[in-house]
Amino acid sequence: MKDTPTAQVDELYSPQRMIAFGLQHVLVMAASPIAAVFLMSKALGFDTALTTELLSATFLVCGIGTLIQSFGPAGIGAKLPFVMLPGGAPIILFILIAQQTDLPTASGAVILSALLYFLIVPIFKRFLRYFPSLVIGIMLLLVAINLAQISGKLIAGTPGTANFGNTDNLLLALITIASTVLFARLLKGMCRQLAILLGLMVGALSAALMGDISLSGVGSGSLLALPSPFPFGPPKFDLIAALPLLLFTLISMVEATGQTIALNEVLGKEGEAEQQAQVPNTIRGDGLASLLGGIFGTSLIITSGENIGIIRATQVRSRYVTAVGGLFLILFGVFSPLSALISVIPASVIGATGLVVFAIVGTMGIDMLRKVDLRGHASMYVVATALAVGLLPIVVPGIYDQLPSQLRLLLSNGVAMGALTAAVLNYLFIHVGQRSPKTAPLQHS
């Protein structure tokens, strides 16, 4: 039936609704590609021209990747409303490989990692049964806490810097969040579904009135920005140098598993087998988008957990909406003034919008965990230990700085470590001896 959540994934809206909903996805998550490119530029000393080209390429590849996940041609892509973004950890690994070797080797490492997705999928899908709701709920909760911390830094700045806790930024964040909540409470129909976008627009308008937005550089430069492949020259393939990214590929598969299951839950699919069925396609979509990322000079491009929160908040489940979002990302990549216009939105406004969305992702994790009887001995220890391992590097940044670099990069990823810990303990406590945790009856409102 058309009005069921599962059917709504294939629903087509009127053009104006598709444009508005698609733009909402993109604007909420626009900070990620911009921050990724600026971080690379600062760390590796890129000039303005190369930075602009890489920003264009990143938007373009994210857009193409989003189309791949939304339409899923030939089993590559999940045919689900995913938006693709550059991962934070892969960008850091790209920078480290480039600093230790050179940029062509770093690009080669991305390409090798992208190919690994396709090679590992047939093996990895055999282990999907070890990622039940218990494990995915923990992962979503850690994702939300980690992303909320990032959003908090966008709002308040970095501790120890002169601009940390700037009152203007705090005020803009408060206005953005309050506007989003008011719109969600007072508006009806389509306008309520656009509460996140409208809240962001109020925040941006408030920033303009406060003099915190400058449009002076938006119209400068060329109109078109067409990125070229291999901006650093022909890639070099070095398996030893690529090892950090190759290892992260395995972690990324775990994260893609959690996001696919979580999104399918939002879409109304019941039963773990049905929720896991599209995981291999999601991973292959990540692989193809990441391959394009390596060709155009960025790092791995992976499925974004942020848009799951937007879908949960708006109840707009159509993959054609994210496909429109993908087209917007491509436009931002091709037309320089559009990407420049997005980049002037203050970080505090983007951070406040993200904070709401990421908190919604956290509620999804809690909702999945409540289906498990946490009074049971096994489930209690799985959740407690996984949260302890996952939260430690999030709440105590830098705790592993004294460890060797490769080990530090792995342990510092709280989301990955928490999810892997949960999966291992779930196997030891529950699968060994075939003891199944009691599940609490679902409560439907």
XYZ file of N, CA and C in Angstrom, residues 138-393:
768
model
N 23.641 0.209 19.993
C 24.828 0.780 20.636
C 25.577 1.672 19.661
N 25.736 1.198 18.432
C 26.469 1.963 17.433
C 25.787 3.298 17.136
N 24.463 3.294 16.983
C 23.747 4.540 16.701
C 23.873 5.524 17.855
N 23.835 5.019 19.079
C 23.981 5.892 20.240
C 25.365 6.534 20.252
N 26.399 5.757 19.935
C 27.756 6.292 19.885
C 27.935 7.268 18.720
N 27.312 6.951 17.585
C 27.353 7.870 16.434
C 26.770 9.213 16.833
N 25.622 9.186 17.508
C 24.957 10.429 17.901
C 25.820 11.238 18.860
N 26.417 10.582 19.843
C 27.248 11.287 20.825
C 28.493 11.873 20.148
N 29.098 11.087 19.257
C 30.298 11.564 18.559
C 29.983 12.751 17.662
N 28.895 12.654 16.898
C 28.524 13.747 16.000
C 28.043 14.968 16.773
N 27.385 14.734 17.923
C 26.964 15.861 18.752
C 28.172 16.621 19.278
N 29.238 15.906 19.601
C 30.466 16.563 20.043
C 31.057 17.433 18.924
N 31.028 16.904 17.698
C 31.524 17.676 16.554
C 30.667 18.921 16.340
N 29.345 18.756 16.431
C 28.449 19.902 16.281
C 28.688 20.926 17.369
N 28.931 20.442 18.593
C 29.217 21.360 19.693
C 30.435 22.211 19.431
N 31.454 21.631 18.811
C 32.660 22.387 18.476
C 32.394 23.391 17.357
N 31.491 23.040 16.433
C 31.117 24.011 15.405
C 30.423 25.220 16.029
N 29.661 24.964 17.087
C 28.954 26.054 17.757
C 29.890 26.877 18.619
N 30.654 26.203 19.478
C 31.442 26.906 20.498
C 32.874 27.185 20.085
N 33.373 26.498 19.056
C 34.772 26.644 18.696
C 35.623 25.619 19.434
N 36.910 25.702 19.240
C 37.843 24.766 19.863
C 38.270 25.279 21.230
N 38.178 24.440 22.274
C 38.613 24.887 23.606
C 40.064 25.372 23.593
N 40.293 26.470 24.284
C 41.637 27.029 24.358
C 41.920 28.121 23.345
N 41.031 28.282 22.359
C 41.219 29.342 21.379
C 40.497 30.607 21.836
N 40.879 31.737 21.235
C 40.347 33.031 21.670
C 38.847 33.145 21.433
N 38.334 32.460 20.397
C 36.921 32.604 20.030
C 36.028 31.548 20.676
N 36.599 30.733 21.570
C 35.824 29.650 22.175
C 34.699 30.221 23.047
N 33.476 29.721 22.822
C 32.329 30.169 23.602
C 31.844 31.562 23.260
N 32.161 32.022 22.052
C 31.730 33.350 21.623
C 30.219 33.490 21.775
N 29.774 34.560 22.416
C 28.345 34.716 22.725
C 27.485 34.859 21.474
N 28.018 35.486 20.430
C 27.263 35.591 19.178
C 26.976 34.197 18.595
N 27.989 33.337 18.627
C 27.804 31.985 18.111
C 26.792 31.205 18.943
N 26.866 31.351 20.250
C 25.910 30.664 21.122
C 24.490 31.171 20.876
N 24.365 32.473 20.673
C 23.050 33.050 20.413
C 22.478 32.538 19.097
N 23.317 32.482 18.065
C 22.860 31.975 16.769
C 22.427 30.513 16.868
N 23.165 29.721 17.630
C 22.798 28.317 17.823
C 21.453 28.211 18.526
N 21.262 29.036 19.551
C 20.003 29.015 20.292
C 18.832 29.413 19.388
N 19.025 30.448 18.581
C 17.973 30.886 17.657
C 17.632 29.780 16.661
N 18.665 29.111 16.142
C 18.462 28.054 15.148
C 17.679 26.887 15.739
N 18.090 26.432 16.923
C 17.422 25.291 17.557
C 15.994 25.662 17.954
N 15.825 26.834 18.559
C 14.485 27.264 18.989
C 13.547 27.399 17.793
N 14.059 27.952 16.691
C 13.230 28.099 15.486
C 12.818 26.742 14.933
N 13.757 25.803 14.903
C 13.456 24.456 14.410
C 12.356 23.805 15.239
N 12.474 23.910 16.563
C 11.474 23.310 17.458
C 10.117 23.981 17.281
N 10.100 25.299 17.185
C 8.830 26.020 17.017
C 8.155 25.643 15.701
N 8.944 25.562 14.631
C 8.376 25.182 13.344
C 7.802 23.760 13.410
N 8.538 22.855 14.069
C 8.071 21.473 14.178
C 6.792 21.379 15.005
N 6.633 22.281 15.966
C 5.460 22.251 16.844
C 4.249 22.960 16.237
N 4.470 24.083 15.561
C 3.363 24.943 15.153
C 2.902 24.745 13.718
N 3.816 24.342 12.835
C 3.452 24.237 11.427
C 2.776 22.912 11.128
N 2.142 22.840 9.980
C 1.434 21.639 9.560
C 1.927 21.195 8.182
N 1.663 19.922 7.867
C 1.918 19.409 6.530
C 3.357 19.536 6.085
N 3.535 19.960 4.842
C 4.862 20.063 4.250
C 5.755 21.026 5.023
N 5.195 22.118 5.515
C 6.007 23.101 6.249
C 6.601 22.486 7.516
N 5.823 21.639 8.191
C 6.375 20.963 9.365
C 7.517 20.044 8.970
N 7.373 19.361 7.842
C 8.432 18.466 7.377
C 9.702 19.228 7.007
N 9.568 20.515 6.737
C 10.731 21.347 6.402
C 11.226 22.141 7.605
N 10.852 21.736 8.817
C 11.223 22.489 10.020
C 12.731 22.629 10.162
N 13.482 21.601 9.822
C 14.936 21.658 9.957
C 15.519 22.691 8.998
N 15.071 22.658 7.741
C 15.544 23.629 6.758
C 15.140 25.047 7.147
N 13.897 25.226 7.588
C 13.426 26.558 7.965
C 14.185 27.090 9.173
N 14.476 26.214 10.130
C 15.266 26.638 11.280
C 16.656 27.078 10.881
N 17.259 26.340 9.944
C 18.585 26.722 9.444
C 18.529 28.077 8.744
N 17.480 28.312 7.964
C 17.350 29.575 7.243
C 17.161 30.745 8.211
N 16.392 30.527 9.290
C 16.238 31.577 10.293
C 17.582 31.874 10.954
N 18.338 30.836 11.246
C 19.665 31.031 11.828
C 20.583 31.814 10.908
N 20.563 31.465 9.606
C 21.407 32.170 8.639
C 20.975 33.621 8.486
N 19.655 33.864 8.452
C 19.150 35.228 8.353
C 19.531 36.043 9.593
N 19.447 35.430 10.752
C 19.845 36.112 11.986
C 21.331 36.468 11.949
N 22.149 35.554 11.412
C 23.582 35.824 11.303
C 23.836 37.002 10.366
N 23.063 37.073 9.269
C 23.216 38.194 8.337
C 22.852 39.511 9.013
N 21.768 39.510 9.791
C 21.355 40.727 10.494
C 22.373 41.142 11.551
N 23.095 40.182 12.096
C 24.120 40.471 13.108
C 25.466 40.814 12.477
N 25.521 40.771 11.140
C 26.763 41.112 10.447
C 27.779 39.994 10.408
N 27.324 38.748 10.619
C 28.245 37.609 10.645
C 28.332 36.879 9.314
N 27.707 37.401 8.277
C 27.777 36.796 6.947
C 28.244 37.846 5.953
N 29.233 37.476 5.160
C 29.729 38.354 4.104
C 29.589 37.647 2.762
N 28.953 38.309 1.802
C 28.754 37.730 0.471
C 29.750 38.285 -0.545
N 30.776 38.938 -0.068
C 31.703 39.631 -0.979
C 32.421 38.676 -1.928
N 32.706 37.451 -1.465
C 33.464 36.538 -2.314
C 32.623 35.561 -3.103
N 31.298 35.658 -2.974
C 30.429 34.678 -3.615
C 30.464 34.802 -5.140
N 30.473 36.009 -5.650
C 30.432 36.199 -7.100
C 31.786 36.239 -7.773
N 32.867 36.160 -6.995
C 34.208 36.226 -7.593
C 34.592 34.872 -8.176
N 35.538 34.886 -9.071
C 36.008 33.654 -9.687
C 35.145 33.241 -10.862
N 35.468 32.061 -11.410
C 34.762 31.582 -12.596
C 33.396 31.020 -12.219
N 32.501 31.002 -13.192
C 31.158 30.479 -12.960
C 31.168 28.964 -12.851
N 31.894 28.302 -13.745
C 31.954 26.844 -13.753
C 33.245 26.355 -13.122
N 33.141 25.267 -12.371
C 34.316 24.629 -11.777
C 34.250 23.146 -12.115
N 34.949 22.750 -13.146
C 34.940 21.365 -13.583
C 36.210 20.677 -13.112
N 36.122 19.818 -12.092
C 37.325 19.169 -11.563
C 37.924 18.210 -12.582
N 39.213 18.055 -12.498
C 39.913 17.144 -13.401
C 40.376 15.916 -12.628
N 40.412 14.752 -13.278
C 40.862 13.542 -12.586
C 42.351 13.602 -12.268
N 42.729 12.921 -11.192
C 44.112 12.810 -10.745
C 44.797 14.177 -10.636
N 44.279 15.062 -9.772
C 44.862 16.398 -9.637
C 46.289 16.393 -9.087
N 46.708 15.269 -8.478
C 48.062 15.184 -7.927
C 49.006 14.399 -8.824
N 48.536 14.055 -10.030
C 49.334 13.238 -10.923
C 48.911 11.780 -10.860
N 49.525 10.906 -11.664
C 49.164 9.479 -11.676
C 49.310 8.870 -10.287
N 48.328 8.077 -9.838
C 48.418 7.501 -8.488
C 49.534 6.464 -8.380
N 50.064 6.337 -7.170
C 51.058 5.308 -6.860
C 50.416 4.304 -5.906
N 50.672 3.030 -6.125
C 50.040 1.996 -5.316
C 51.072 1.330 -4.418
N 50.941 1.564 -3.120
C 51.859 1.045 -2.113
C 51.014 0.410 -1.006
N 50.987 -0.928 -0.944
C 50.127 -1.617 0.014
C 50.487 -1.293 1.461
N 51.772 -1.146 1.743
C 52.191 -0.844 3.113
C 51.701 0.541 3.512
N 51.903 1.516 2.632
C 51.451 2.876 2.941
C 49.933 2.947 3.039
N 49.255 2.113 2.249
C 47.782 2.147 2.216
C 47.139 1.393 3.361
N 47.930 0.688 4.171
C 47.378 -0.185 5.204
C 46.382 0.504 6.140
N 46.646 1.733 6.628
C 45.658 2.373 7.515
C 44.276 2.521 6.867
N 44.231 2.941 5.606
C 42.945 3.085 4.921
C 42.314 1.730 4.620
N 43.142 0.735 4.315
C 42.613 -0.596 4.058
C 41.945 -1.161 5.315
N 42.552 -0.934 6.479
C 41.953 -1.380 7.735
C 40.671 -0.617 8.030
N 40.683 0.674 7.723
C 39.465 1.457 7.971
C 38.318 0.987 7.091
N 38.621 0.447 5.917
C 37.575 -0.062 5.038
C 36.733 -1.113 5.761
N 37.378 -1.961 6.544
C 36.651 -2.976 7.309
C 35.752 -2.317 8.349
N 36.270 -1.285 9.022
C 35.469 -0.558 10.003
C 34.285 0.117 9.320
N 34.547 0.681 8.145
C 33.491 1.365 7.397
C 32.364 0.409 7.025
N 32.706 -0.845 6.756
C 31.674 -1.832 6.437
C 30.757 -2.067 7.635
N 31.339 -2.067 8.833
C 30.537 -2.217 10.046
C 29.590 -1.028 10.193
N 30.112 0.173 9.954
C 29.275 1.371 10.058
C 28.181 1.365 8.993
N 28.512 0.943 7.777
C 27.503 0.869 6.708
C 26.414 -0.145 7.056
N 26.806 -1.225 7.727
C 25.828 -2.215 8.177
C 24.835 -1.586 9.150
N 25.362 -0.875 10.141
C 24.498 -0.236 11.126
C 23.573 0.793 10.512
N 24.099 1.584 9.584
C 23.273 2.623 8.971
C 22.186 2.030 8.083
N 22.503 0.942 7.377
C 21.504 0.307 6.518
C 20.385 -0.304 7.345
N 20.753 -0.980 8.431
C 19.741 -1.588 9.299
C 18.889 -0.498 9.955
N 19.551 0.571 10.426
C 18.805 1.660 11.071
C 17.842 2.331 10.093
N 18.303 2.555 8.867
C 17.443 3.193 7.870
C 16.271 2.287 7.504
N 16.533 0.989 7.383
C 15.444 0.061 7.074
C 14.430 0.004 8.208
N 14.890 0.189 9.434
C 13.954 0.233 10.565
C 13.052 1.464 10.451
N 13.649 2.610 10.081
C 12.848 3.814 9.874
C 11.845 3.601 8.750
N 12.249 2.824 7.756
C 11.382 2.572 6.605
C 10.319 1.515 6.886
N 10.327 0.949 8.090
C 9.274 0.022 8.483
C 9.543 -1.428 8.176
N 10.762 -1.784 7.806
C 11.065 -3.188 7.538
C 11.314 -3.910 8.862
N 10.655 -5.029 9.046
C 10.772 -5.788 10.278
C 11.502 -7.097 10.001
N 12.239 -7.563 11.007
C 13.008 -8.790 10.845
C 14.430 -8.462 10.440
N 15.396 -9.027 11.164
C 16.796 -8.692 10.918
C 17.262 -9.119 9.537
N 16.766 -10.243 9.036
C 17.182 -10.715 7.713
C 16.782 -9.718 6.628
N 15.557 -9.201 6.727
C 15.092 -8.231 5.730
C 15.858 -6.920 5.855
N 16.143 -6.498 7.092
C 16.869 -5.254 7.296
C 18.304 -5.344 6.795
N 18.901 -6.553 6.847
C 20.299 -6.726 6.460
C 20.474 -7.025 4.973
N 19.386 -7.304 4.271
C 19.487 -7.786 2.891
C 20.223 -6.825 1.964
N 20.087 -5.520 2.221
C 20.686 -4.540 1.311
C 22.082 -4.086 1.730
N 22.596 -4.641 2.819
C 23.924 -4.220 3.299
C 25.008 -4.402 2.235
N 25.113 -5.559 1.561
C 26.153 -5.693 0.525
C 26.046 -4.627 -0.571
N 24.814 -4.278 -0.959
C 24.643 -3.253 -1.993
C 25.103 -1.884 -1.486
N 24.805 -1.589 -0.215
C 25.287 -0.334 0.371
C 26.805 -0.271 0.325
N 27.454 -1.357 0.702
C 28.920 -1.402 0.737
C 29.499 -1.238 -0.661
N 28.881 -1.902 -1.637
C 29.384 -1.736 -3.010
C 29.185 -0.299 -3.497
N 28.087 0.343 -3.080
C 27.892 1.754 -3.423
C 28.969 2.625 -2.809
N 29.321 2.350 -1.542
C 30.423 3.067 -0.901
C 31.719 2.860 -1.668
N 31.918 1.631 -2.145
C 33.150 1.331 -2.871
C 33.260 2.113 -4.169
N 32.168 2.180 -4.935
C 32.217 2.902 -6.205
C 32.391 4.401 -5.986
N 31.663 4.958 -5.003
C 31.820 6.384 -4.713
C 33.244 6.691 -4.235
N 33.815 5.797 -3.431
C 35.178 6.006 -2.943
C 36.198 5.897 -4.069
N 35.921 5.015 -5.027
C 36.803 4.913 -6.198
C 36.824 6.243 -6.956
N 35.654 6.846 -7.127
C 35.598 8.169 -7.752
C 36.326 9.205 -6.899
N 36.198 9.076 -5.571
C 36.913 9.983 -4.679
C 38.414 9.904 -4.885
N 38.940 8.682 -4.998
C 40.374 8.528 -5.239
C 40.803 9.104 -6.575
N 39.965 8.972 -7.585
C 40.285 9.503 -8.915
C 40.316 11.027 -8.904
N 39.402 11.649 -8.134
C 39.303 13.111 -8.156
C 40.002 13.795 -6.978
N 40.803 13.052 -6.222
C 41.702 13.692 -5.275
C 41.225 13.815 -3.847
N 40.127 13.139 -3.488
C 39.689 13.180 -2.091
C 39.806 11.787 -1.500
N 39.331 11.602 -0.273
C 39.439 10.304 0.385
C 38.147 9.520 0.202
N 37.934 8.504 1.051
C 36.763 7.647 0.932
C 35.475 8.445 1.085
N 34.493 8.146 0.257
C 33.164 8.753 0.317
C 32.209 7.661 0.802
N 31.548 7.896 1.934
C 30.786 6.833 2.570
C 29.366 7.291 2.908
N 28.506 6.328 3.197
C 27.128 6.637 3.554
C 27.092 7.474 4.828
N 26.171 8.404 4.858
C 26.074 9.336 5.977
C 24.960 8.917 6.921
N 25.286 8.877 8.215
C 24.261 8.593 9.207
C 23.377 9.787 9.501
N 23.847 10.981 9.118
C 23.097 12.192 9.450
C 21.717 12.210 8.799
N 21.656 11.771 7.526
C 20.380 11.890 6.833
C 19.328 10.935 7.400
N 19.776 9.894 8.139
C 18.813 9.008 8.801
C 18.033 9.791 9.846
N 18.730 10.679 10.555
C 18.050 11.525 11.528
C 17.057 12.460 10.874
N 17.419 12.998 9.709
C 16.495 13.890 8.986
C 15.244 13.125 8.561
N 15.423 11.908 8.060
C 14.283 11.102 7.627
C 13.383 10.786 8.811
N 13.999 10.463 9.947
C 13.192 10.161 11.140
C 12.417 11.403 11.590
N 13.046 12.564 11.505
C 12.391 13.792 11.959
C 11.282 14.233 11.024
N 11.494 14.089 9.715
C 10.535 14.622 8.740
C 9.521 13.585 8.273
N 9.862 12.278 8.434
C 9.024 11.184 7.919
C 8.932 11.204 6.397
N 9.879 11.888 5.746
C 9.976 11.865 4.286
C 10.978 10.775 3.927
N 10.481 9.650 3.422
C 11.306 8.452 3.284
C 11.723 8.171 1.841
N 11.354 8.996 0.900
C 11.559 8.699 -0.512
C 13.029 8.785 -0.912
N 13.499 7.751 -1.632
C 14.861 7.774 -2.158
C 14.996 8.772 -3.307
N 13.870 9.173 -3.887
C 13.935 10.169 -4.954
C 14.227 11.556 -4.382
N 13.887 11.760 -3.123
C 14.239 13.025 -2.467
C 15.753 13.123 -2.300
N 16.393 12.038 -1.831
C 17.853 12.080 -1.707
C 18.523 12.133 -3.080
N 17.866 11.554 -4.086
C 18.410 11.675 -5.446
C 18.425 13.135 -5.883
N 17.363 13.871 -5.559
C 17.354 15.311 -5.847
C 18.460 16.006 -5.050
N 18.651 15.566 -3.795
C 19.765 16.098 -3.023
C 21.099 15.843 -3.703
N 21.233 14.653 -4.307
C 22.451 14.350 -5.059
C 22.650 15.287 -6.234
N 21.559 15.627 -6.906
C 21.652 16.577 -8.022
C 22.082 17.958 -7.524
N 21.574 18.357 -6.351
C 22.011 19.625 -5.772
C 23.514 19.602 -5.481
N 23.996 18.497 -4.932
C 25.433 18.391 -4.642
C 26.256 18.510 -5.924
N 25.765 17.896 -6.997
C 26.470 18.003 -8.280
C 26.466 19.451 -8.768
N 25.332 20.138 -8.630
C 25.259 21.550 -9.022
C 26.239 22.395 -8.204
N 26.312 22.119 -6.895
C 27.254 22.855 -6.050
C 28.690 22.599 -6.499
N 28.937 21.398 -7.000
C 30.280 21.078 -7.459
C 30.628 21.719 -8.785
N 29.642 21.893 -9.638
C 29.892 22.419 -10.984
C 29.861 23.945 -11.019
N 28.935 24.551 -10.241
C 28.790 26.008 -10.241
C 29.434 26.601 -8.983
N 30.545 27.272 -9.169
C 31.324 27.803 -8.045
C 30.534 28.729 -7.130
N 29.721 29.661 -7.646
C 29.009 30.566 -6.734
C 28.088 29.841 -5.754
N 27.521 28.687 -6.159
C 26.629 27.958 -5.267
C 27.384 27.382 -4.071
N 28.524 26.752 -4.332
C 29.315 26.213 -3.217
C 29.852 27.330 -2.339
N 30.200 28.469 -2.959
C 30.676 29.616 -2.171
C 29.557 30.164 -1.293
N 28.321 30.161 -1.809
C 27.189 30.667 -1.042
C 26.927 29.797 0.184
N 27.029 28.492 0.030
C 26.818 27.590 1.162
C 27.903 27.787 2.219
N 29.125 28.026 1.757
C 30.251 28.107 2.692
C 30.178 29.333 3.596
N 29.336 30.324 3.273
C 29.271 31.524 4.125
C 28.302 31.337 5.300
N 27.511 30.264 5.302
C 26.628 30.025 6.448
C 27.496 29.769 7.669
N 27.304 30.501 8.758
C 28.175 30.341 9.931
C 28.175 28.917 10.468
N 29.340 28.503 10.957
C 29.479 27.144 11.494
C 28.540 26.906 12.669
N 28.268 27.956 13.448
C 27.393 27.785 14.614
C 25.968 27.442 14.205
N 25.512 27.968 13.071
C 24.165 27.660 12.573
C 24.100 26.223 12.075
N 25.105 25.827 11.265
C 25.163 24.439 10.780
C 25.280 23.483 11.955
N 26.126 23.854 12.937
C 26.328 22.990 14.095
C 25.061 22.812 14.908
N 24.298 23.880 15.079
C 23.052 23.790 15.842
C 22.031 22.911 15.133
N 21.938 23.055 13.813
C 21.032 22.206 13.047
C 21.450 20.751 13.152
N 22.751 20.513 13.006
C 23.262 19.148 13.127
C 23.020 18.560 14.503
N 23.123 19.387 15.534
C 22.936 18.910 16.901
C 21.547 18.294 17.080
N 20.533 18.938 16.520
C 19.169 18.408 16.601
C 19.071 17.087 15.846
N 19.618 17.065 14.628
C 19.530 15.862 13.794
C 20.275 14.699 14.436
N 21.462 14.971 14.973
C 22.259 13.894 15.554
C 21.615 13.355 16.830
N 20.981 14.231 17.595
C 20.275 13.774 18.787
C 19.125 12.839 18.412
N 18.497 13.103 17.272
C 17.433 12.215 16.786
C 18.004 10.842 16.454
N 19.206 10.812 15.869
C 19.874 9.531 15.611
C 20.073 8.780 16.928
N 20.426 9.514 17.991
C 20.594 8.895 19.295
C 19.305 8.281 19.812
N 18.183 8.961 19.597
C 16.900 8.401 20.037
C 16.574 7.112 19.287
N 17.032 7.013 18.042
C 16.823 5.784 17.285
C 17.608 4.632 17.911
N 18.845 4.935 18.368
C 19.629 3.913 19.047
C 18.963 3.459 20.332
N 18.453 4.410 21.094
C 17.741 4.076 22.333
C 16.517 3.227 22.037
N 15.804 3.579 20.960
C 14.600 2.834 20.589
C 14.937 1.391 20.240
N 16.091 1.171 19.575
C 16.489 -0.195 19.242
C 16.914 -0.961 20.489
N 17.592 -0.277 21.407
C 18.049 -0.947 22.626
C 16.894 -1.310 23.555
N 15.825 -0.543 23.514
C 14.700 -0.832 24.416
C 13.985 -2.125 24.029
N 14.266 -2.640 22.844
C 13.671 -3.912 22.429
C 14.387 -5.103 23.063
N 15.513 -4.815 23.697
C 16.291 -5.865 24.357
C 16.088 -5.747 25.856
N 15.936 -6.868 26.525
C 15.773 -6.869 27.978
C 17.140 -6.634 28.625
N 17.420 -5.390 28.960
C 18.721 -5.038 29.520
C 18.875 -5.479 30.972
N 17.835 -6.070 31.524
C 17.979 -6.653 32.850
C 18.676 -8.001 32.792
N 18.756 -8.571 31.595
C 19.428 -9.853 31.430
C 20.932 -9.713 31.595
N 21.557 -10.710 32.161
C 23.001 -10.686 32.447
C 23.826 -10.420 31.188
N 23.553 -11.167 30.123
C 24.347 -11.061 28.904
C 24.212 -9.689 28.256
N 22.967 -9.273 28.015
C 22.734 -8.000 27.336
C 23.292 -6.831 28.131
N 23.142 -6.890 29.456
C 23.630 -5.800 30.296
C 25.135 -5.611 30.127
N 25.890 -6.714 30.149
C 27.340 -6.598 30.032
C 27.778 -6.210 28.622
N 27.073 -6.688 27.615
C 27.402 -6.300 26.238
C 27.254 -4.788 26.063
N 26.117 -4.249 26.501
C 25.865 -2.817 26.342
C 26.826 -1.992 27.190
N 26.998 -2.368 28.448
C 27.841 -1.588 29.353
C 29.288 -1.538 28.868
N 29.832 -2.680 28.477
C 31.238 -2.725 28.059
C 31.440 -2.006 26.729
N 30.527 -2.223 25.787
C 30.658 -1.569 24.478
C 30.569 -0.050 24.616
N 29.657 0.432 25.454
C 29.552 1.871 25.667
C 30.810 2.419 26.350
N 31.353 1.669 27.297
C 32.573 2.121 27.977
C 33.726 2.265 26.987
N 33.903 1.245 26.143
C 34.987 1.282 25.150
C 34.742 2.380 24.122
N 33.500 2.523 23.680
C 33.194 3.502 22.643
C 33.200 4.933 23.129
N 32.755 5.156 24.370
C 32.660 6.521 24.883
C 34.011 7.090 25.318
N 34.932 6.233 25.725
C 36.193 6.721 26.290
C 36.932 7.692 25.374
N 37.196 7.351 24.093
C 37.896 8.321 23.236
C 37.046 9.519 22.836
